[in-house]
Amino acid sequence: MESIYLAIPLASLLGALIAGFFGKKIGRAGAHWVTIIGVAVSFFLSLIVLKDVAFDGAPIYNQALYTWMISDGIRFEVGFLIDGLPALMITVVTAVSLMVHIYTIGYMHDDDGYQRFFCYISLFTFSMLMLVMSNNFLQLFFGWEAVGLVSYLLIGFWFKRETAIYANMKAFLVNRVGDFGFLLGIAVVLMFTGSLDYYEVFNRADAMVTATMQVIPGLDWSVITLACILLFIGAMGKSAQVPLHVWLPDSMEGPTPISALIHAATMVTAGIFMVARMSPLFELSSTALSFVIVIGATTAIFMGLIGIVQNDIKRVVAYSTLSQLGYMTVALGASAYSAAIFHLMTHAFFKALLFLAAGSVIIAMHHEQDIRKMGGLKKYMPITYWVSLVGSLALIGFPGSSGYFSKDAILIATHNAEVWGSGYAYLAVLLGVFVTAFYSFRMFFLVFHGEERMDEHTRSHLHETPAVVTVPLILLAIPSAIIGWITIDAVLFSDFFDQAIIIFNEHGAMAAVAEAFHGPANFVLHGFAGLPVYLAAAGVGSAWYIYLKNPQLATSLKQRFIWIYNVLDNKYYFDRFNEIVFATGARGIGQVLWRIGDALMIDGLIVNGSARLVGWVSSVVRYTQTGYLNHYAFAMISGLILLLGWVVLG
């Protein structure tokens, strides 16, 4: 199996290298074929690995493949850890990536950077695969930074747009903040365990439980709490949690296929995966779990509210990603790691579906993205309409959809969690059900129903997108509808994650979920006895009434609550705060360092000052150079007398 494990990431890498270095020689068709074949190979090999782990009971594979160096007894290695968690992740990543690759043929067919784009998305897939398959923190950090680098290239793919340049720089800088915390967390782990290997760290974690250190003089921190919080700060950047969320909506400046890939299977899921993988550490710190659940809950509700006022079709879906990532993070804080991964899996399919469906609409609308200029597209784009409906129902957790099973599991787990902050978290995710349903179907109704608000030229050219676009949509709609039915038992209640995820007995959230589960059908019926289903129905009904039945009400509500609208429209002024405090502050510090440090101290004092000093010294010394021998003899004798006097008297 080792050769299969190696082939999974290398197949995508090979496709990326060929498309990148030989793109002009192989042409546009060659670029998409070589990358699609590479990702397809990775996907089918991932299925073999999943079958081997899930059905054949394969033992855990944990081997170093290459030792880079050994320094002071610390091994820096490249290796793989294959158990249930990476087996599931690589399957999801490659499945979604394959659909995105095929879809890209239709979406990017007229773009001048066609070969370059295929190179980037295939490289993105490779980076994510290396991240999830790693067995040590060094390789994890490599994949972590690699997905960040490629996301920078993809968000700014249309580099002639000022907005794209701003967006990719914003993503890069915000993620550097999170990554710095992540690196410090790895450093703390290494300092107290003496290893970068996951299993060795987990086995030595007790050394961090009893140890303390002073980050601030006079204030003792639990080392395990400090390590977990620092690691989670890395996840806050990658998985876009408040306040490091600001980069994700702006990532919409990249082409739609990469929006789907970032939001569904790569990059943003890295943080969720990492915390789940580090469950043996997080379980040792209730403080860290509380920190995680509060941050996740805040993201889930407050980012969802922003989605209500968005008019760009991609940004609505983007804010839904932020909200759903909040749900996953809440599950992590509740020690329901398997529920978080389950929602990550279902979310990957329906979120990729929603993004690619939005891209299909954008193609048909001649790259118009404002939902206020759409309407009535159902009769022109029936396939896109029905797959969008499937994706929207999954997003809101409609009973029986894939999103229902994973979201309801998170709600039950959060309700039964006992860590500090779980009450606030449950209220946030419960209200989030209504909010999600409202903004999702607001977009759905404004795009596909009601009066046609586009111009006549656009209307005359409206039609369903080609098969290369619609076929991936149909293939993604199938798991979005049914995957919850066939996987919930295996993912949540079997021994699939037994050795990958550790949960202490005192954290009984998942036990409560297990008690409520008596088969998928019964789980669906059980949902009708709870509040979330009716909150979702209320959200859909409210959206229908306000935006279809009585559209004047939307304008009236906006005018009546204009201050709330302005707060949401300005995204709680996070961007403004960052521009004033951090961006302006950084520029101010730079100005001070330039004027005082560079211009005054370095150039003025050291460079120019030393030159002036040499000039002054030379101007004085030159008067001693008379050219008369008797003057030089007198100077020599005087110097000799002084030297002898110093020796004798000293």
XYZ file of C-alpha atoms in Angstrom:
650
model
C 0.000 0.000 0.000
C 2.941 2.349 0.496
C 3.236 2.903 -3.246
C -0.469 3.799 -3.387
C -0.062 6.302 -0.555
C 2.823 7.922 -2.428
C 0.958 7.950 -5.722
C -2.077 9.806 -4.323
C -0.366 13.196 -3.843
C 2.299 12.689 -6.523
C -0.254 12.087 -9.305
C -1.706 15.563 -8.736
C 1.779 17.055 -8.429
C 2.894 15.476 -11.700
C -0.120 16.910 -13.521
C 0.587 20.352 -12.054
C 4.262 20.236 -13.093
C 3.487 19.171 -16.661
C 0.773 21.818 -17.067
C 2.985 24.455 -15.463
C 6.303 23.863 -17.223
C 5.061 22.509 -20.540
C 1.699 24.263 -20.841
C 2.550 26.041 -24.099
C 3.828 22.845 -25.699
C 0.921 20.592 -24.740
C -1.704 23.291 -25.365
C -4.974 23.987 -23.612
C -6.422 20.515 -24.127
C -3.204 18.880 -22.972
C -3.161 20.989 -19.797
C -6.658 20.028 -18.734
C -6.263 16.379 -19.681
C -3.001 15.838 -17.813
C -4.286 17.501 -14.622
C -7.694 15.816 -14.748
C -6.066 12.417 -15.243
C -3.700 13.144 -12.347
C -6.521 14.088 -9.967
C -8.673 11.196 -11.221
C -5.851 8.762 -10.416
C -5.587 10.328 -6.942
C -9.355 9.975 -6.465
C -9.559 6.307 -7.470
C -6.539 5.445 -5.344
C -8.201 7.293 -2.459
C -11.247 5.063 -2.858
C -8.964 2.038 -2.566
C -7.463 3.441 0.626
C -10.928 4.239 2.044
C -12.120 0.716 1.299
C -8.958 -0.712 2.840
C -9.432 1.278 6.049
C -13.237 1.251 6.371
C -14.146 -2.238 5.174
C -11.011 -4.392 5.203
C -9.813 -3.331 8.635
C -6.339 -2.317 7.523
C -3.939 -1.504 10.364
C -2.801 2.057 10.868
C 0.050 3.031 8.579
C 2.511 5.354 10.286
C 5.888 5.493 8.577
C 8.583 8.010 7.809
C 9.422 7.919 4.102
C 12.336 10.301 4.101
C 14.517 11.775 6.830
C 15.542 15.300 5.961
C 17.861 15.784 8.898
C 18.444 14.968 12.556
C 19.354 17.879 14.795
C 19.962 17.498 18.526
C 18.019 14.251 18.494
C 14.987 15.793 16.754
C 14.041 14.083 13.493
C 12.776 16.183 10.597
C 10.940 13.739 8.356
C 8.468 13.298 5.541
C 5.992 10.566 6.345
C 2.394 9.415 6.158
C -0.168 8.533 8.817
C -3.119 6.703 7.285
C -6.111 5.910 9.453
C -9.809 6.729 9.197
C -9.389 10.502 9.318
C -6.999 11.030 6.374
C -8.677 8.203 4.441
C -11.938 10.136 4.505
C -10.263 13.504 3.888
C -8.281 12.463 0.820
C -11.422 10.962 -0.720
C -13.405 14.152 -0.182
C -10.575 16.399 -1.389
C -9.913 14.453 -4.583
C -13.627 13.925 -5.367
C -14.444 17.626 -5.150
C -11.207 18.585 -6.902
C -11.999 16.243 -9.793
C -15.412 17.847 -10.291
C -13.853 21.315 -10.142
C -11.228 20.329 -12.713
C -13.875 19.108 -15.169
C -16.064 22.160 -14.542
C -13.105 24.461 -15.185
C -12.943 23.356 -18.831
C -16.251 25.119 -19.446
C -15.822 28.060 -17.084
C -12.299 29.088 -18.138
C -12.319 28.064 -21.800
C -11.792 31.613 -23.086
C -9.254 32.692 -20.445
C -5.693 33.462 -21.501
C -4.329 31.830 -18.338
C -6.028 28.495 -19.009
C -2.955 26.252 -18.571
C -1.717 28.265 -15.608
C -5.065 27.863 -13.827
C -5.060 24.090 -14.236
C -1.500 24.001 -12.929
C -2.508 25.973 -9.834
C -5.624 23.964 -8.917
C -3.784 20.671 -9.333
C -0.942 22.017 -7.151
C -3.582 23.118 -4.626
C -4.871 19.554 -4.477
C -1.357 18.178 -3.951
C -0.715 20.627 -1.095
C -3.919 19.673 0.703
C -3.202 15.964 0.293
C 0.264 16.353 1.809
C -1.297 18.224 4.718
C -3.930 15.641 5.601
C -1.664 12.608 5.080
C 1.211 13.900 7.225
C 2.362 12.106 10.355
C 4.380 14.967 11.800
C 4.185 18.695 12.443
C 6.923 19.561 9.947
C 5.043 18.100 6.997
C 1.787 19.487 8.362
C 3.323 22.955 8.353
C 4.643 22.440 4.814
C 1.154 21.576 3.540
C -0.283 24.373 5.665
C 1.934 26.992 4.030
C 1.642 25.431 0.583
C -2.158 25.756 0.490
C -1.743 29.345 1.666
C 0.739 30.098 -1.118
C -1.362 28.523 -3.872
C -4.498 30.257 -2.590
C -2.584 33.549 -2.937
C -1.854 32.683 -6.573
C -5.445 31.627 -7.272
C -7.275 34.471 -5.526
C -5.107 36.906 -7.457
C -5.283 34.851 -10.654
C -6.670 37.812 -12.590
C -3.728 39.917 -11.490
C -4.609 42.863 -13.708
C -7.590 43.612 -11.442
C -6.829 45.904 -8.531
C -9.491 44.158 -6.430
C -7.860 40.767 -7.039
C -4.439 42.098 -6.016
C -5.949 43.564 -2.851
C -7.794 40.321 -2.090
C -4.858 37.961 -2.453
C -2.587 40.238 -0.422
C -5.266 40.435 2.269
C -5.597 36.647 2.358
C -1.827 36.251 2.497
C -1.296 38.742 5.344
C -4.244 37.629 7.491
C -3.147 34.021 7.189
C 0.389 34.989 8.187
C -1.063 36.210 11.486
C -2.718 32.858 12.102
C 0.290 30.915 10.839
C 2.589 32.754 13.249
C 0.434 31.540 16.135
C 0.427 28.064 14.611
C 4.220 28.044 14.388
C 4.520 29.174 18.003
C 2.165 26.348 18.994
C 4.358 23.814 17.194
C 7.391 25.331 18.952
C 5.756 24.896 22.374
C 4.901 21.273 21.555
C 8.452 20.602 20.387
C 9.962 22.304 23.437
C 8.064 20.152 25.942
C 7.878 16.823 24.082
C 11.115 16.859 22.096
C 9.426 15.470 18.995
C 7.482 16.499 15.889
C 5.921 13.070 15.307
C 2.198 13.016 16.119
C 2.151 9.769 18.091
C 5.284 10.612 20.049
C 3.804 14.001 20.932
C 0.507 12.428 21.996
C 2.308 9.854 24.155
C 4.365 12.580 25.846
C 1.516 15.071 26.197
C 1.248 14.448 29.934
C 4.470 16.442 30.286
C 2.580 19.513 29.101
C -0.409 19.026 31.404
C 1.451 19.649 34.634
C 3.942 22.177 33.240
C 3.469 25.937 33.311
C 5.271 28.826 31.652
C 5.144 32.593 31.891
C 4.230 34.329 28.648
C 3.617 37.519 30.644
C 5.909 37.980 33.674
C 4.100 36.991 36.852
C 1.286 35.126 35.049
C 1.548 31.325 34.820
C -0.001 29.594 31.785
C -0.750 25.924 31.503
C 1.518 24.683 28.730
C -1.121 22.373 27.227
C -3.661 25.224 27.155
C -1.153 27.602 25.616
C -0.109 25.059 22.965
C -3.715 24.260 21.994
C -4.785 27.906 21.790
C -1.756 28.770 19.649
C -2.450 25.834 17.349
C -6.079 26.916 17.110
C -5.047 30.470 16.176
C -3.528 28.855 13.100
C -6.873 27.196 12.436
C -8.626 30.553 12.921
C -6.624 31.922 10.004
C -6.993 28.965 7.652
C -10.603 28.194 8.548
C -11.571 31.881 8.692
C -12.831 32.260 12.252
C -13.538 35.646 13.854
C -11.515 37.898 13.838
C -9.258 36.291 11.193
C -12.192 35.735 8.834
C -11.890 38.926 6.808
C -9.933 37.389 3.923
C -12.457 34.740 2.934
C -15.253 36.891 1.399
C -12.649 38.772 -0.658
C -11.355 35.479 -2.029
C -14.359 35.682 -4.367
C -12.137 37.811 -6.626
C -10.665 34.588 -7.937
C -12.444 32.541 -10.640
C -15.492 30.626 -9.422
C -13.918 27.132 -9.671
C -11.243 28.080 -7.172
C -13.858 29.649 -4.913
C -15.515 26.235 -4.861
C -12.251 24.412 -4.188
C -11.118 26.757 -1.389
C -14.497 26.812 0.340
C -15.399 23.160 -0.069
C -12.421 20.837 0.200
C -9.137 22.653 0.681
C -7.679 25.545 2.686
C -10.631 26.349 4.963
C -11.087 22.711 5.936
C -7.417 22.442 6.934
C -8.005 24.082 10.312
C -10.957 21.815 11.116
C -8.931 18.743 10.189
C -5.956 19.887 12.247
C -7.941 20.358 15.452
C -9.619 16.975 14.971
C -6.211 15.366 14.413
C -4.931 17.072 17.583
C -7.866 15.821 19.680
C -5.520 14.001 22.123
C -4.063 17.420 22.985
C -7.267 19.490 23.019
C -9.003 16.946 25.259
C -6.426 17.751 27.936
C -7.482 21.414 28.178
C -11.049 22.461 28.946
C -9.974 26.091 28.637
C -8.842 25.544 25.063
C -12.101 23.762 24.219
C -14.077 26.683 25.637
C -12.017 29.101 23.567
C -12.719 27.038 20.448
C -16.479 26.726 21.024
C -16.977 30.453 21.748
C -15.018 31.525 18.653
C -16.936 29.033 16.509
C -20.327 30.133 17.815
C -19.528 33.802 17.254
C -18.492 33.064 13.684
C -21.551 30.896 12.999
C -24.185 33.457 13.926
C -22.586 36.801 13.155
C -21.156 35.851 9.766
C -24.461 34.311 8.781
C -26.235 37.605 9.513
C -23.967 39.409 7.029
C -25.130 36.985 4.330
C -28.635 38.496 4.590
C -27.537 41.846 3.118
C -25.164 40.564 0.426
C -26.186 41.007 -3.208
C -23.247 39.355 -4.956
C -24.241 35.733 -5.601
C -20.777 34.399 -4.752
C -20.482 36.454 -1.570
C -23.772 35.104 -0.249
C -22.372 31.598 -0.640
C -19.046 32.766 0.837
C -20.687 34.013 4.035
C -22.575 30.738 4.272
C -19.159 29.041 4.267
C -18.034 31.228 7.165
C -21.170 30.334 9.088
C -20.852 26.591 8.410
C -17.187 26.635 9.398
C -18.421 28.138 12.650
C -20.710 25.115 13.098
C -17.766 22.759 12.576
C -15.665 24.712 15.062
C -18.462 24.592 17.639
C -18.524 20.813 17.238
C -14.768 20.687 17.838
C -15.156 22.725 21.027
C -17.918 20.390 22.174
C -15.520 17.422 21.734
C -17.742 16.189 18.894
C -14.793 15.881 16.519
C -16.404 13.205 14.364
C -19.512 15.390 13.948
C -17.269 18.248 12.783
C -15.568 16.003 10.226
C -18.948 14.611 9.155
C -20.225 18.140 8.527
C -16.967 18.943 6.756
C -17.642 16.039 4.383
C -21.297 16.815 3.649
C -20.547 20.528 3.427
C -17.786 19.876 0.895
C -20.248 18.407 -1.584
C -23.148 20.811 -1.236
C -20.928 23.890 -0.936
C -18.974 22.926 -4.083
C -22.363 22.372 -5.722
C -23.640 25.818 -4.700
C -20.499 27.611 -5.865
C -20.386 25.831 -9.190
C -24.127 26.432 -9.668
C -23.491 30.122 -8.960
C -20.765 29.978 -11.602
C -23.245 28.448 -14.052
C -25.593 31.372 -13.404
C -22.733 33.835 -13.844
C -21.837 32.288 -17.218
C -25.456 32.483 -18.419
C -25.767 36.089 -17.165
C -22.595 37.154 -19.032
C -20.646 37.465 -15.774
C -23.270 39.490 -13.950
C -23.140 38.574 -10.225
C -25.727 40.932 -8.685
C -28.776 38.881 -7.663
C -30.913 42.042 -7.883
C -30.390 41.931 -11.649
C -31.532 38.326 -12.036
C -34.870 36.624 -11.450
C -36.961 34.045 -13.279
C -33.990 31.933 -14.354
C -35.812 28.688 -13.600
C -37.328 28.424 -17.080
C -34.036 29.201 -18.816
C -31.738 27.013 -16.673
C -33.709 24.006 -15.383
C -30.678 21.844 -14.521
C -28.936 24.635 -12.638
C -32.223 25.380 -10.878
C -32.772 21.862 -9.553
C -29.182 21.288 -8.453
C -29.225 24.688 -6.719
C -32.377 23.628 -4.909
C -30.683 20.415 -3.771
C -27.648 22.371 -2.550
C -29.770 24.990 -0.786
C -31.859 22.340 0.993
C -28.672 20.609 2.136
C -27.253 23.910 3.370
C -30.285 24.708 5.530
C -30.451 21.176 6.898
C -33.714 20.111 5.253
C -34.765 16.753 6.740
C -33.247 13.924 4.736
C -30.607 16.014 2.981
C -26.933 15.403 3.697
C -26.635 18.678 5.580
C -29.494 17.705 7.885
C -27.697 14.698 9.334
C -24.419 16.496 10.030
C -25.949 19.747 11.242
C -28.440 18.046 13.537
C -25.644 15.956 15.034
C -23.757 19.179 15.824
C -26.845 20.747 17.384
C -27.453 17.743 19.644
C -23.768 17.563 20.615
C -23.610 21.276 21.409
C -26.786 21.099 23.479
C -25.231 18.322 25.579
C -21.720 19.746 25.826
C -20.515 20.662 29.298
C -17.589 22.979 28.578
C -17.866 26.647 29.518
C -19.521 28.606 26.692
C -21.608 25.712 25.388
C -24.878 27.458 26.322
C -23.957 30.513 24.270
C -22.813 28.242 21.448
C -26.075 26.296 21.355
C -28.124 29.500 21.217
C -25.902 30.833 18.404
C -26.099 27.719 16.231
C -29.827 27.372 16.898
C -30.507 30.938 15.720
C -28.090 30.257 12.874
C -30.528 27.668 11.503
C -33.137 30.379 10.840
C -30.558 32.827 9.505
C -29.044 30.253 7.131
C -32.433 29.288 5.747
C -33.383 32.931 5.291
C -30.332 34.148 3.351
C -30.022 30.912 1.352
C -33.539 31.061 0.015
C -33.442 34.836 -0.343
C -30.723 34.227 -2.910
C -32.540 31.232 -4.410
C -35.828 33.114 -4.860
C -34.198 36.286 -6.204
C -32.155 34.314 -8.744
C -34.611 31.705 -9.994
C -38.098 33.022 -9.195
C -40.049 36.245 -9.437
C -39.875 38.850 -12.154
C -37.015 38.953 -14.643
C -34.845 41.948 -13.792
C -32.029 41.532 -16.298
C -31.635 43.710 -19.415
C -33.141 42.643 -22.730
C -29.803 41.706 -24.299
C -28.972 39.326 -21.462
C -32.492 37.853 -21.492
C -32.302 37.109 -25.208
C -29.126 35.054 -24.752
C -30.137 33.132 -21.605
C -29.809 29.349 -21.843
C -28.588 26.375 -19.866
C -24.815 26.045 -19.631
C -22.952 23.282 -21.563
C -22.650 19.678 -20.370
C -19.062 20.196 -19.192
C -20.563 22.567 -16.603
C -23.838 20.800 -15.787
C -22.495 17.236 -15.506
C -20.227 18.067 -12.514
C -23.229 19.836 -10.968
C -25.364 16.715 -11.285
C -22.569 14.504 -9.941
C -22.170 16.785 -6.904
C -25.943 16.960 -6.362
C -26.128 13.189 -5.826
C -23.920 13.052 -2.686
C -25.425 16.361 -1.521
C -28.762 14.561 -1.392
C -27.919 11.046 -0.203
C -24.475 10.808 1.367
C -25.802 11.528 4.851
C -28.066 8.453 4.693
C -25.269 6.049 3.802
C -22.409 7.398 5.931
C -23.817 8.728 9.212
C -23.649 5.413 11.028
C -20.105 4.634 9.847
C -18.657 8.096 10.454
C -20.315 8.946 13.777
C -21.051 5.702 15.567
C -18.684 3.004 14.326
C -15.014 2.467 15.122
C -13.966 4.303 11.946
C -12.266 7.119 13.899
C -11.493 5.131 17.048
C -7.720 5.474 16.834
C -7.710 8.777 14.962
C -9.884 10.778 17.365
C -9.614 10.602 21.171
C -12.501 11.739 23.401
C -12.332 11.597 27.196
C -15.224 10.009 29.071
C -16.122 13.255 30.830
C -16.882 14.845 27.441
C -20.120 13.094 26.606
C -21.559 15.149 23.755
C -21.172 12.386 21.159
C -22.657 9.868 23.576
C -25.799 12.009 23.603
C -25.881 11.998 19.801
C -25.550 8.200 19.821
C -28.510 7.926 22.191
C -30.653 9.955 19.788
C -29.657 7.845 16.773
C -31.692 4.750 15.883
C -31.023 4.551 12.172
C -31.063 7.309 9.493
C -34.830 7.225 8.924
C -35.564 7.444 12.634
C -33.025 10.262 12.929
C -34.950 12.219 10.290
C -38.253 11.625 12.079
C -36.611 12.600 15.372
C -35.754 15.974 13.819
C -39.438 16.874 13.492
C -39.757 16.734 17.258
C -37.108 19.432 17.652
C -37.003 23.168 17.063
C -34.332 23.385 14.288
C -36.564 21.970 11.541
C -39.250 24.562 12.241
C -36.720 27.379 12.469
C -35.439 26.380 9.015
C -39.008 26.288 7.675
C -39.637 29.727 9.196
C -36.502 31.056 7.479
C -37.608 29.734 4.083
C -41.149 31.026 4.594
C -39.907 34.471 5.633
C -37.672 34.694 2.577
C -40.561 33.651 0.311
C -42.937 36.201 1.787
C -40.509 39.123 1.847
C -38.837 38.640 -1.538
C -41.568 37.023 -3.639
C -44.976 37.629 -2.094
C -44.438 41.172 -0.761
C -41.139 42.576 -2.101
C -41.959 46.117 -0.907
C -41.570 44.808 2.634
C -37.837 44.268 2.073
C -37.360 47.955 1.222
C -39.508 49.009 4.155
C -37.583 46.839 6.621
C -34.293 48.137 5.281
C -35.367 51.749 5.797
C -36.786 51.060 9.242
C -33.678 49.253 10.462
C -31.122 51.157 8.400
C -28.591 51.236 11.239
C -28.618 47.440 11.498
C -28.351 47.210 7.730
C -25.343 49.553 7.720
C -23.602 47.537 10.416
C -24.129 44.313 8.472
C -23.302 45.902 5.118
C -20.039 47.186 6.582
C -19.324 43.716 8.019
C -19.247 44.993 11.614
C -16.512 47.414 10.488
C -13.812 44.759 10.794
C -12.242 45.856 7.524
C -12.413 49.512 8.523
C -10.839 48.737 11.897
C -8.052 46.748 10.256
C -7.413 49.532 7.749
C -7.243 52.219 10.444
C -5.476 50.338 13.234
C -3.323 47.693 11.588
C -2.773 48.916 8.027
C -2.450 52.602 8.900
C -0.586 51.740 12.091
C 1.860 49.543 10.202
C 2.407 52.269 7.630
C 2.902 54.795 10.464
C 5.482 52.574 12.138
C 7.142 52.172 8.762
C 7.252 55.947 8.309
C 8.826 56.375 11.754
C 11.385 53.652 11.125
C 12.172 55.172 7.724
C 12.520 58.744 8.925
C 14.273 58.055 12.236
C 15.871 54.681 11.715
C 16.831 54.825 8.051
C 17.065 58.490 7.058
C 18.300 59.931 10.382
C 20.255 57.099 12.040
C 21.583 54.947 9.207
C 21.914 57.421 6.343
C 22.340 60.563 8.447
C 24.445 59.406 11.387
C 26.232 56.223 10.326
C 26.804 56.713 6.599
C 26.899 60.474 6.157
C 28.142 61.048 9.726
C 31.093 58.695 9.320
C 31.958 60.363 6.020
C 31.868 63.792 7.660
C 33.963 62.497 10.596
C 36.591 61.123 8.249
C 36.584 64.410 6.360
C 36.999 66.428 9.574
C 39.749 64.179 10.902
C 41.590 64.365 7.609
C 41.201 68.155 7.518
C 42.872 68.350 10.938
C 45.519 65.715 10.361
C 46.643 67.188 7.062
C 48.185 70.137 8.923
C 50.670 67.729 10.497
C 51.914 66.707 7.081
C 54.400 69.584 6.591
C 57.031 67.839 4.517
C 59.851 68.962 6.839
C 62.138 66.195 8.229
C 62.790 67.967 11.518
C 59.006 68.123 12.231
C 58.684 64.357 11.716
C 61.773 63.654 13.870
C 60.353 65.818 16.654
C 57.066 63.902 16.474
C 58.870 60.536 16.657
C 61.000 61.577 19.649
C 57.922 62.986 21.439
C 56.017 59.775 20.867
C 58.925 57.664 22.098
C 59.211 59.731 25.306
C 55.476 59.358 25.956
C 55.627 55.590 25.364
C 58.630 55.108 27.700
C 56.963 57.261 30.347
C 53.791 55.169 30.199
C 55.789 51.927 30.526
C 57.982 53.158 33.397
C 55.262 54.902 35.359
C 52.662 52.188 34.672
